[in-house]
mmCIF file of C-alpha atoms in Angstrom:
data_model
loop_
_atom_site.group_PDB
_atom_site.id
_atom_site.type_symbol
_atom_site.label_atom_id
_atom_site.label_comp_id
_atom_site.label_asym_id
_atom_site.label_seq_id
_atom_site.Cartn_x
_atom_site.Cartn_y
_atom_site.Cartn_z
ATOM 1 C CA MET N 1207 175.904 -55.031 85.942
ATOM 2 C CA ALA N 1208 178.286 -51.455 86.727
ATOM 3 C CA VAL N 1209 178.364 -51.315 90.774
ATOM 4 C CA SER N 1210 176.027 -49.069 91.972
ATOM 5 C CA THR N 1211 175.572 -46.480 95.062
ATOM 6 C CA PRO N 1212 172.768 -44.347 96.023
ATOM 7 C CA ALA N 1213 173.536 -41.240 93.996
ATOM 8 C CA LEU N 1214 174.347 -38.810 96.833
ATOM 9 C CA LEU N 1215 177.034 -41.735 97.411
ATOM 10 C CA SER N 1216 180.098 -42.266 95.904
ATOM 11 C CA LEU N 1217 182.960 -45.042 96.723
ATOM 12 C CA ASP N 1218 185.671 -43.094 97.456
ATOM 13 C CA ARG N 1219 184.019 -41.718 100.391
ATOM 14 C CA ALA N 1220 184.411 -43.802 103.449
ATOM 15 C CA LEU N 1221 181.930 -44.162 105.939
ATOM 16 C CA PRO N 1222 183.017 -42.530 109.481
ATOM 17 C CA TRP N 1223 181.451 -45.216 111.264
ATOM 18 C CA GLN N 1224 183.442 -47.873 109.522
ATOM 19 C CA ASP N 1225 187.029 -46.411 109.722
ATOM 20 C CA GLU N 1226 188.201 -48.262 112.573
ATOM 21 C CA GLN N 1227 186.837 -51.995 110.560
ATOM 22 C CA TRP N 1228 188.298 -50.680 107.392
ATOM 23 C CA GLN N 1229 191.412 -50.167 108.709
ATOM 24 C CA GLN N 1230 191.380 -53.482 110.083
ATOM 25 C CA LEU N 1231 190.913 -55.207 106.993
ATOM 26 C CA CYS N 1232 193.614 -53.214 104.944
ATOM 27 C CA ARG N 1233 195.879 -54.297 108.028
ATOM 28 C CA LEU N 1234 195.314 -57.745 107.569
ATOM 29 C CA LEU N 1235 195.473 -57.372 103.430
ATOM 30 C CA ASN N 1236 198.721 -55.559 103.340
ATOM 31 C CA SER N 1237 200.232 -57.974 105.639
ATOM 32 C CA ASP N 1238 198.788 -61.102 103.449
ATOM 33 C CA ARG N 1239 196.459 -62.424 106.353
ATOM 34 C CA LEU N 1240 193.513 -61.710 104.932
ATOM 35 C CA PRO N 1241 190.894 -64.615 105.433
ATOM 36 C CA HIS N 1242 189.352 -66.304 102.861
ATOM 37 C CA ALA N 1243 185.825 -65.629 103.667
ATOM 38 C CA ILE N 1244 184.663 -62.591 105.751
ATOM 39 C CA LEU N 1245 180.968 -62.015 106.921
ATOM 40 C CA LEU N 1246 179.704 -58.593 107.522
ATOM 41 C CA SER N 1247 176.801 -58.482 109.667
ATOM 42 C CA GLY N 1248 174.246 -55.832 110.759
ATOM 43 C CA ALA N 1249 171.620 -53.715 110.465
ATOM 44 C CA GLN N 1250 169.865 -53.224 106.994
ATOM 45 C CA ASP N 1251 171.096 -49.762 105.208
ATOM 46 C CA THR N 1252 174.069 -49.202 107.322
ATOM 47 C CA GLY N 1253 176.709 -49.507 104.459
ATOM 48 C CA LYS N 1254 177.410 -52.776 104.065
ATOM 49 C CA ARG N 1255 177.547 -53.141 100.736
ATOM 50 C CA HIS N 1256 179.454 -49.533 100.395
ATOM 51 C CA PHE N 1257 181.593 -51.202 102.706
ATOM 52 C CA ALA N 1258 181.903 -54.069 100.855
ATOM 53 C CA THR N 1259 182.497 -52.676 97.206
ATOM 54 C CA ARG N 1260 185.002 -50.233 98.682
ATOM 55 C CA PHE N 1261 187.285 -53.080 99.835
ATOM 56 C CA ILE N 1262 186.398 -55.251 96.587
ATOM 57 C CA GLN N 1263 187.767 -52.239 94.603
ATOM 58 C CA ARG N 1264 190.527 -51.865 97.165
ATOM 59 C CA LEU N 1265 191.451 -55.605 96.428
ATOM 60 C CA PHE N 1266 191.736 -54.788 92.501
ATOM 61 C CA CYS N 1267 193.425 -51.414 92.597
ATOM 62 C CA THR N 1268 197.189 -51.659 91.372
ATOM 63 C CA ALA N 1269 197.873 -48.270 92.569
ATOM 64 C CA PRO N 1270 196.161 -47.815 95.887
ATOM 65 C CA VAL N 1271 196.576 -44.262 98.135
ATOM 66 C CA ASP N 1272 196.446 -44.171 101.707
ATOM 67 C CA ASP N 1273 194.679 -47.693 101.678
ATOM 68 C CA VAL N 1274 192.009 -46.460 98.889
ATOM 69 C CA ALA N 1275 191.654 -47.407 95.893
ATOM 70 C CA CYS N 1276 192.875 -45.329 92.608
ATOM 71 C CA GLY N 1277 189.174 -45.333 90.465
ATOM 72 C CA GLU N 1278 191.613 -45.228 87.309
ATOM 73 C CA CYS N 1279 193.610 -47.933 87.088
ATOM 74 C CA LYS N 1280 192.697 -50.625 84.497
ATOM 75 C CA GLN N 1281 191.527 -52.827 87.167
ATOM 76 C CA CYS N 1282 189.470 -49.916 88.569
ATOM 77 C CA ARG N 1283 187.870 -49.598 85.585
ATOM 78 C CA LEU N 1284 187.126 -53.041 84.907
ATOM 79 C CA TYR N 1285 185.661 -53.223 88.466
ATOM 80 C CA LEU N 1286 183.346 -49.823 88.171
ATOM 81 C CA SER N 1287 182.123 -50.977 85.105
ATOM 82 C CA GLY N 1288 180.733 -54.351 86.166
ATOM 83 C CA ALA N 1289 182.990 -56.172 83.983
ATOM 84 C CA HIS N 1290 186.199 -57.632 86.325
ATOM 85 C CA PRO N 1291 186.382 -61.094 84.953
ATOM 86 C CA ASP N 1292 187.534 -62.076 88.489
ATOM 87 C CA PHE N 1293 184.756 -60.592 90.460
ATOM 88 C CA LYS N 1294 181.162 -62.675 90.872
ATOM 89 C CA ARG N 1295 178.106 -60.853 92.491
ATOM 90 C CA VAL N 1296 175.453 -63.458 93.817
ATOM 91 C CA GLU N 1297 172.084 -62.289 95.081
ATOM 92 C CA PRO N 1298 168.885 -62.752 94.299
ATOM 93 C CA GLU N 1299 167.351 -62.322 91.279
ATOM 94 C CA ALA N 1300 164.802 -60.201 92.727
ATOM 95 C CA ALA N 1301 163.830 -58.744 96.058
ATOM 96 C CA GLY N 1302 162.066 -60.897 98.554
ATOM 97 C CA LYS N 1303 163.478 -63.900 96.447
ATOM 98 C CA ALA N 1304 165.657 -66.408 97.433
ATOM 99 C CA ILE N 1305 169.713 -66.935 96.037
ATOM 100 C CA SER N 1306 169.022 -70.810 94.756
ATOM 101 C CA ILE N 1307 171.388 -73.610 94.354
ATOM 102 C CA ASN N 1308 172.305 -73.133 90.805
ATOM 103 C CA ALA N 1309 173.649 -69.731 91.918
ATOM 104 C CA ILE N 1310 175.645 -71.372 94.072
ATOM 105 C CA ARG N 1311 176.699 -73.890 92.003
ATOM 106 C CA GLU N 1312 178.156 -71.028 89.188
ATOM 107 C CA LEU N 1313 179.548 -69.581 92.430
ATOM 108 C CA SER N 1314 181.656 -73.046 93.099
ATOM 109 C CA GLU N 1315 183.045 -73.228 89.121
ATOM 110 C CA PHE N 1316 183.593 -69.764 89.289
ATOM 111 C CA ALA N 1317 185.760 -70.386 92.005
ATOM 112 C CA VAL N 1318 187.960 -73.056 91.102
ATOM 113 C CA ILE N 1319 188.922 -71.029 87.978
ATOM 114 C CA THR N 1320 192.003 -69.313 87.619
ATOM 115 C CA ALA N 1321 192.131 -65.596 87.865
ATOM 116 C CA HIS N 1322 192.504 -63.401 84.559
ATOM 117 C CA GLN N 1323 194.340 -60.500 85.893
ATOM 118 C CA GLN N 1324 196.748 -62.678 87.954
ATOM 119 C CA SER N 1325 195.433 -61.190 91.086
ATOM 120 C CA TRP N 1326 192.560 -61.725 93.397
ATOM 121 C CA LYS N 1327 189.224 -63.255 93.223
ATOM 122 C CA VAL N 1328 186.218 -61.934 94.758
ATOM 123 C CA ALA N 1329 182.471 -63.167 95.458
ATOM 124 C CA LEU N 1330 180.245 -61.012 96.598
ATOM 125 C CA VAL N 1331 177.204 -63.185 98.588
ATOM 126 C CA ALA N 1332 174.256 -60.679 99.687
ATOM 127 C CA PRO N 1333 172.299 -61.197 101.568
ATOM 128 C CA VAL N 1334 173.272 -64.833 102.636
ATOM 129 C CA GLU N 1335 170.361 -65.355 104.501
ATOM 130 C CA ALA N 1336 168.646 -65.426 100.975
ATOM 131 C CA MET N 1337 169.840 -68.620 100.059
ATOM 132 C CA THR N 1338 167.756 -71.808 100.054
ATOM 133 C CA LEU N 1339 169.245 -74.746 102.789
ATOM 134 C CA ASN N 1340 170.128 -76.849 99.467
ATOM 135 C CA ALA N 1341 171.856 -73.709 98.583
ATOM 136 C CA ALA N 1342 173.501 -72.816 101.849
ATOM 137 C CA ASN N 1343 174.612 -76.225 102.497
ATOM 138 C CA ALA N 1344 176.603 -76.337 98.576
ATOM 139 C CA PHE N 1345 178.269 -73.372 99.677
ATOM 140 C CA LEU N 1346 179.763 -75.027 102.641
ATOM 141 C CA LYS N 1347 182.061 -76.945 100.021
ATOM 142 C CA THR N 1348 183.515 -73.572 98.617
ATOM 143 C CA LEU N 1349 184.238 -72.211 102.263
ATOM 144 C CA GLU N 1350 185.136 -75.546 103.819
ATOM 145 C CA GLU N 1351 187.833 -75.689 100.238
ATOM 146 C CA PRO N 1352 189.466 -71.950 100.172
ATOM 147 C CA ARG N 1353 192.140 -71.122 97.478
ATOM 148 C CA GLU N 1354 194.652 -68.855 97.420
ATOM 149 C CA LYS N 1355 193.726 -65.202 96.570
ATOM 150 C CA THR N 1356 190.206 -65.674 96.463
ATOM 151 C CA LEU N 1357 187.788 -63.683 98.615
ATOM 152 C CA LEU N 1358 184.415 -64.770 99.758
ATOM 153 C CA LEU N 1359 182.572 -61.908 100.817
ATOM 154 C CA LEU N 1360 178.967 -62.182 102.482
ATOM 155 C CA VAL N 1361 176.846 -59.562 103.612
ATOM 156 C CA HIS N 1362 174.032 -60.496 106.403
ATOM 157 C CA ASP N 1363 170.944 -58.208 107.161
ATOM 158 C CA GLN N 1364 170.186 -59.806 109.963
ATOM 159 C CA LEU N 1365 166.502 -60.805 108.266
ATOM 160 C CA ALA N 1366 166.927 -64.237 109.101
ATOM 161 C CA PRO N 1367 169.990 -66.571 110.922
ATOM 162 C CA VAL N 1368 172.991 -67.740 109.202
ATOM 163 C CA LEU N 1369 173.867 -71.371 109.198
ATOM 164 C CA PRO N 1370 176.172 -71.681 111.931
ATOM 165 C CA THR N 1371 178.594 -73.928 110.216
ATOM 166 C CA ILE N 1372 178.691 -71.063 107.872
ATOM 167 C CA ARG N 1373 178.765 -68.476 110.273
ATOM 168 C CA SER N 1374 182.045 -70.646 111.817
ATOM 169 C CA ARG N 1375 184.262 -70.442 108.880
ATOM 170 C CA CYS N 1376 184.171 -66.970 108.285
ATOM 171 C CA ARG N 1377 186.101 -63.868 109.759
ATOM 172 C CA VAL N 1378 182.860 -61.686 111.406
ATOM 173 C CA LEU N 1379 183.040 -58.298 111.145
ATOM 174 C CA SER N 1380 179.360 -57.209 113.109
ATOM 175 C CA GLN N 1381 178.298 -53.745 111.863
ATOM 176 C CA GLY N 1382 175.594 -52.158 114.041
ATOM 177 C CA LEU N 1383 173.589 -48.752 113.951
ATOM 178 C CA PRO N 1384 176.196 -46.087 114.242
ATOM 179 C CA PRO N 1385 176.390 -43.515 117.031
ATOM 180 C CA PRO N 1386 173.066 -41.361 116.174
ATOM 181 C CA ALA N 1387 174.921 -38.008 116.481
ATOM 182 C CA LEU N 1388 177.725 -39.576 114.119
ATOM 183 C CA VAL N 1389 175.211 -40.559 111.712
ATOM 184 C CA ARG N 1390 173.221 -37.113 112.089
ATOM 185 C CA ASP N 1391 176.339 -34.915 111.241
ATOM 186 C CA TRP N 1392 177.152 -37.180 108.038
ATOM 187 C CA LEU N 1393 173.700 -36.893 106.584
ATOM 188 C CA ALA N 1394 173.603 -33.378 107.170
ATOM 189 C CA GLY N 1395 176.870 -33.395 104.970
ATOM 190 C CA GLN N 1396 175.428 -35.312 102.352
ATOM 191 C CA LEU N 1397 172.132 -33.278 102.146
ATOM 192 C CA GLY N 1398 173.984 -29.849 102.781
ATOM 193 C CA ASP N 1399 171.119 -29.522 105.569
ATOM 194 C CA ALA N 1400 171.439 -29.100 108.763
ATOM 195 C CA SER N 1401 167.764 -28.891 109.377
ATOM 196 C CA ALA N 1402 165.043 -30.546 111.351
ATOM 197 C CA ALA N 1403 164.690 -32.303 108.216
ATOM 198 C CA VAL N 1404 167.779 -34.784 108.844
ATOM 199 C CA ASP N 1405 166.356 -35.585 112.120
ATOM 200 C CA ASP N 1406 162.889 -36.421 110.422
ATOM 201 C CA LEU N 1407 164.404 -38.484 107.845
ATOM 202 C CA LEU N 1408 166.655 -40.337 110.135
ATOM 203 C CA ALA N 1409 163.028 -40.974 112.683
ATOM 204 C CA ARG N 1410 161.510 -42.615 110.176
ATOM 205 C CA ALA N 1411 164.241 -44.975 108.544
ATOM 206 C CA GLY N 1412 164.588 -45.766 112.570
ATOM 207 C CA GLY N 1413 168.228 -44.674 112.691
ATOM 208 C CA ARG N 1414 169.791 -46.098 109.297
ATOM 209 C CA PRO N 1415 171.711 -43.749 107.454
ATOM 210 C CA LEU N 1416 171.067 -45.596 103.883
ATOM 211 C CA ARG N 1417 167.358 -45.596 104.245
ATOM 212 C CA ALA N 1418 167.540 -41.796 105.416
ATOM 213 C CA LEU N 1419 169.204 -40.906 102.403
ATOM 214 C CA GLU N 1420 167.016 -42.719 100.036
ATOM 215 C CA PHE N 1421 164.571 -41.162 101.272
ATOM 216 C CA ALA N 1422 166.039 -37.960 100.715
ATOM 217 C CA GLU N 1423 166.221 -38.612 97.043
ATOM 218 C CA ALA N 1424 163.079 -40.217 96.292
ATOM 219 C CA ASN N 1425 161.717 -37.362 98.025
ATOM 220 C CA THR N 1426 159.678 -40.200 100.297
ATOM 221 C CA LEU N 1427 158.972 -38.022 103.275
ATOM 222 C CA ASP N 1428 155.432 -36.453 102.103
ATOM 223 C CA ASP N 1429 154.121 -40.260 101.282
ATOM 224 C CA ILE N 1430 155.314 -41.153 104.396
ATOM 225 C CA ALA N 1431 153.245 -38.303 105.639
ATOM 226 C CA ARG N 1432 149.953 -39.281 104.215
ATOM 227 C CA PHE N 1433 150.446 -42.889 105.259
ATOM 228 C CA GLU N 1434 151.112 -41.791 109.173
ATOM 229 C CA GLN N 1435 148.303 -39.365 109.034
ATOM 230 C CA VAL N 1436 145.596 -42.187 108.018
ATOM 231 C CA LEU N 1437 147.184 -44.634 110.574
ATOM 232 C CA GLN N 1438 146.665 -41.765 113.009
ATOM 233 C CA GLN N 1439 142.852 -41.321 111.516
ATOM 234 C CA VAL N 1440 142.812 -45.140 112.108
ATOM 235 C CA GLN N 1441 143.754 -44.859 115.579
ATOM 236 C CA ALA N 1442 141.782 -42.307 116.526
ATOM 237 C CA GLY N 1443 138.205 -44.105 115.016
ATOM 238 C CA GLU N 1444 138.291 -41.439 112.481
ATOM 239 C CA ALA N 1445 138.731 -43.602 109.547
ATOM 240 C CA ALA N 1446 137.591 -47.008 108.940
ATOM 241 C CA PRO N 1447 140.383 -49.861 108.703
ATOM 242 C CA VAL N 1448 139.266 -51.399 105.821
ATOM 243 C CA SER N 1449 138.798 -48.441 103.580
ATOM 244 C CA ALA N 1450 141.532 -47.134 104.707
ATOM 245 C CA ALA N 1451 143.512 -49.638 103.920
ATOM 246 C CA ALA N 1452 141.873 -49.525 100.522
ATOM 247 C CA ALA N 1453 143.866 -46.113 99.536
ATOM 248 C CA PHE N 1454 147.471 -48.487 99.603
ATOM 249 C CA GLU N 1455 146.380 -51.154 97.018
ATOM 250 C CA GLY N 1456 148.939 -51.751 94.581
ATOM 251 C CA GLN N 1457 152.174 -50.381 96.880
ATOM 252 C CA PRO N 1458 154.818 -52.490 98.008
ATOM 253 C CA LEU N 1459 153.576 -54.238 101.431
ATOM 254 C CA ASN N 1460 157.690 -54.171 102.306
ATOM 255 C CA GLN N 1461 157.597 -51.015 102.325
ATOM 256 C CA LEU N 1462 154.352 -50.069 104.057
ATOM 257 C CA MET N 1463 155.280 -52.418 106.658
ATOM 258 C CA GLU N 1464 158.581 -50.520 106.991
ATOM 259 C CA TRP N 1465 156.665 -47.610 107.289
ATOM 260 C CA LEU N 1466 154.804 -49.216 110.065
ATOM 261 C CA LEU N 1467 156.757 -50.589 111.810
ATOM 262 C CA ALA N 1468 158.851 -46.863 112.165
ATOM 263 C CA TYR N 1469 155.554 -45.374 113.031
ATOM 264 C CA TYR N 1470 154.738 -47.673 115.936
ATOM 265 C CA SER N 1471 157.989 -48.299 117.833
ATOM 266 C CA ARG N 1472 158.236 -44.142 117.964
ATOM 267 C CA GLN N 1473 155.009 -44.212 120.188
ATOM 268 C CA LEU N 1474 155.804 -47.076 121.689
ATOM 269 C CA ILE N 1475 159.386 -45.070 122.629
ATOM 270 C CA ALA N 1476 157.032 -42.412 122.826
ATOM 271 C CA SER N 1477 154.812 -43.983 125.731
ATOM 272 C CA ALA N 1478 157.739 -44.899 127.964
ATOM 273 C CA GLN N 1479 159.293 -41.477 127.788
ATOM 274 C CA ARG N 1480 156.458 -40.471 129.265
ATOM 275 C CA GLY N 1481 156.589 -42.838 131.827
ATOM 276 C CA GLY N 1482 153.643 -44.300 132.356
ATOM 277 C CA GLY N 1483 155.156 -47.135 129.856
ATOM 278 C CA ALA N 1484 152.978 -48.879 126.659
ATOM 279 C CA GLU N 1485 149.605 -50.714 127.236
ATOM 280 C CA PRO N 1486 149.452 -54.388 126.966
ATOM 281 C CA ARG N 1487 147.388 -54.072 123.293
ATOM 282 C CA GLN N 1488 150.122 -52.294 122.052
ATOM 283 C CA PHE N 1489 152.133 -54.782 122.648
ATOM 284 C CA VAL N 1490 149.743 -57.414 121.137
ATOM 285 C CA PHE N 1491 149.832 -54.800 117.884
ATOM 286 C CA TYR N 1492 154.001 -54.663 117.936
ATOM 287 C CA ASP N 1493 153.771 -58.500 118.297
ATOM 288 C CA LEU N 1494 151.727 -58.686 114.762
ATOM 289 C CA LEU N 1495 154.192 -56.514 113.347
ATOM 290 C CA LEU N 1496 157.003 -58.486 114.210
ATOM 291 C CA SER N 1497 155.526 -62.057 113.045
ATOM 292 C CA THR N 1498 154.123 -59.833 109.739
ATOM 293 C CA ARG N 1499 157.280 -59.124 109.173
ATOM 294 C CA LYS N 1500 158.873 -62.746 109.595
ATOM 295 C CA LYS N 1501 156.071 -64.063 107.529
ATOM 296 C CA GLN N 1502 157.379 -62.091 104.323
ATOM 297 C CA GLN N 1503 161.315 -62.744 105.046
ATOM 298 C CA SER N 1504 160.468 -66.588 105.171
ATOM 299 C CA LYS N 1505 159.096 -66.169 101.974
ATOM 300 C CA THR N 1506 155.067 -66.913 103.014
ATOM 301 C CA ASN N 1507 152.915 -66.193 100.174
ATOM 302 C CA LEU N 1508 150.756 -63.662 101.764
ATOM 303 C CA ASN N 1509 147.684 -61.644 100.050
ATOM 304 C CA PRO N 1510 149.178 -57.801 100.942
ATOM 305 C CA GLN N 1511 145.642 -56.393 100.457
ATOM 306 C CA LEU N 1512 144.404 -58.796 103.614
ATOM 307 C CA VAL N 1513 147.671 -58.405 105.670
ATOM 308 C CA LEU N 1514 147.280 -54.837 105.494
ATOM 309 C CA GLU N 1515 143.282 -54.977 106.173
ATOM 310 C CA GLU N 1516 144.460 -57.567 109.592
ATOM 311 C CA LEU N 1517 146.931 -54.932 110.743
ATOM 312 C CA PHE N 1518 144.734 -51.738 110.504
ATOM 313 C CA LEU N 1519 141.788 -53.708 111.937
ATOM 314 C CA SER N 1520 144.316 -54.639 115.163
ATOM 315 C CA LEU N 1521 146.084 -50.920 115.239
ATOM 316 C CA SER N 1522 142.386 -49.305 115.506
ATOM 317 C CA GLN N 1523 142.070 -51.831 118.981
ATOM 318 C CA SER N 1524 145.693 -50.649 120.128
ATOM 319 C CA ALA N 1525 144.649 -47.279 120.965
#
């Protein structure tokens, strides 16, 4: 599988909020002090996978310029085509699924094989919290037996905790939400647009830059606006919750949950900024949103339509 990034984002472009950590890793690499396992931990859609992908290419590249992969050498071409024999990607087979123990066993076998290209061997595990408990325990053995010039690069989206025994064996690089002004300038540069649309994208993406970029590429704002209009109607008593929920039957629940969380978070912030604070019933609804998302992340088998109906009913009572 070829390396993929959002359409507007190329691998030769650094994300400005990651410069310091990029330089830190490159210094470790250039001084032969790179740890055998690195955990990139932070909010979703802030560029952790982009960072990991660029760094892996830098490891393989035979002609880097200023610590950036050249993109032209044989090793870069192999990696970018998805055919590099010394790279292994470990991820769920489908969104929302777990990383199985079989996938970790394959990783363990990969880790002990001699490198084909006489250079680095790298495995990318993303997201690490998707591993089942058995898979995580099996992964520990690979972590505990580091091999020379083999890097295990783990991405943690913070949707669930990482086992302390895994975390303690890694160099942890924490990547929180980047500064809003920096993100706004970057997104405006990506889109060639410094208008209020950039602020709208970031607001609906919860300040997560790559999610905002994805929204722009997919022209998602109109869909979100229609969804939020229905939410407003439900809150105002202008739409029956059950029939309003039926209008979104078949749409991915995780997507609707994301939009609903962003919408309601903005309402709570607006209430606080007005000085009066949020009402207790608003926090009851917000707690329901968070607990529902937690059930999703724990792979609980939910009926999407029933969940949406329950949320819309509760939303109508929170106004």
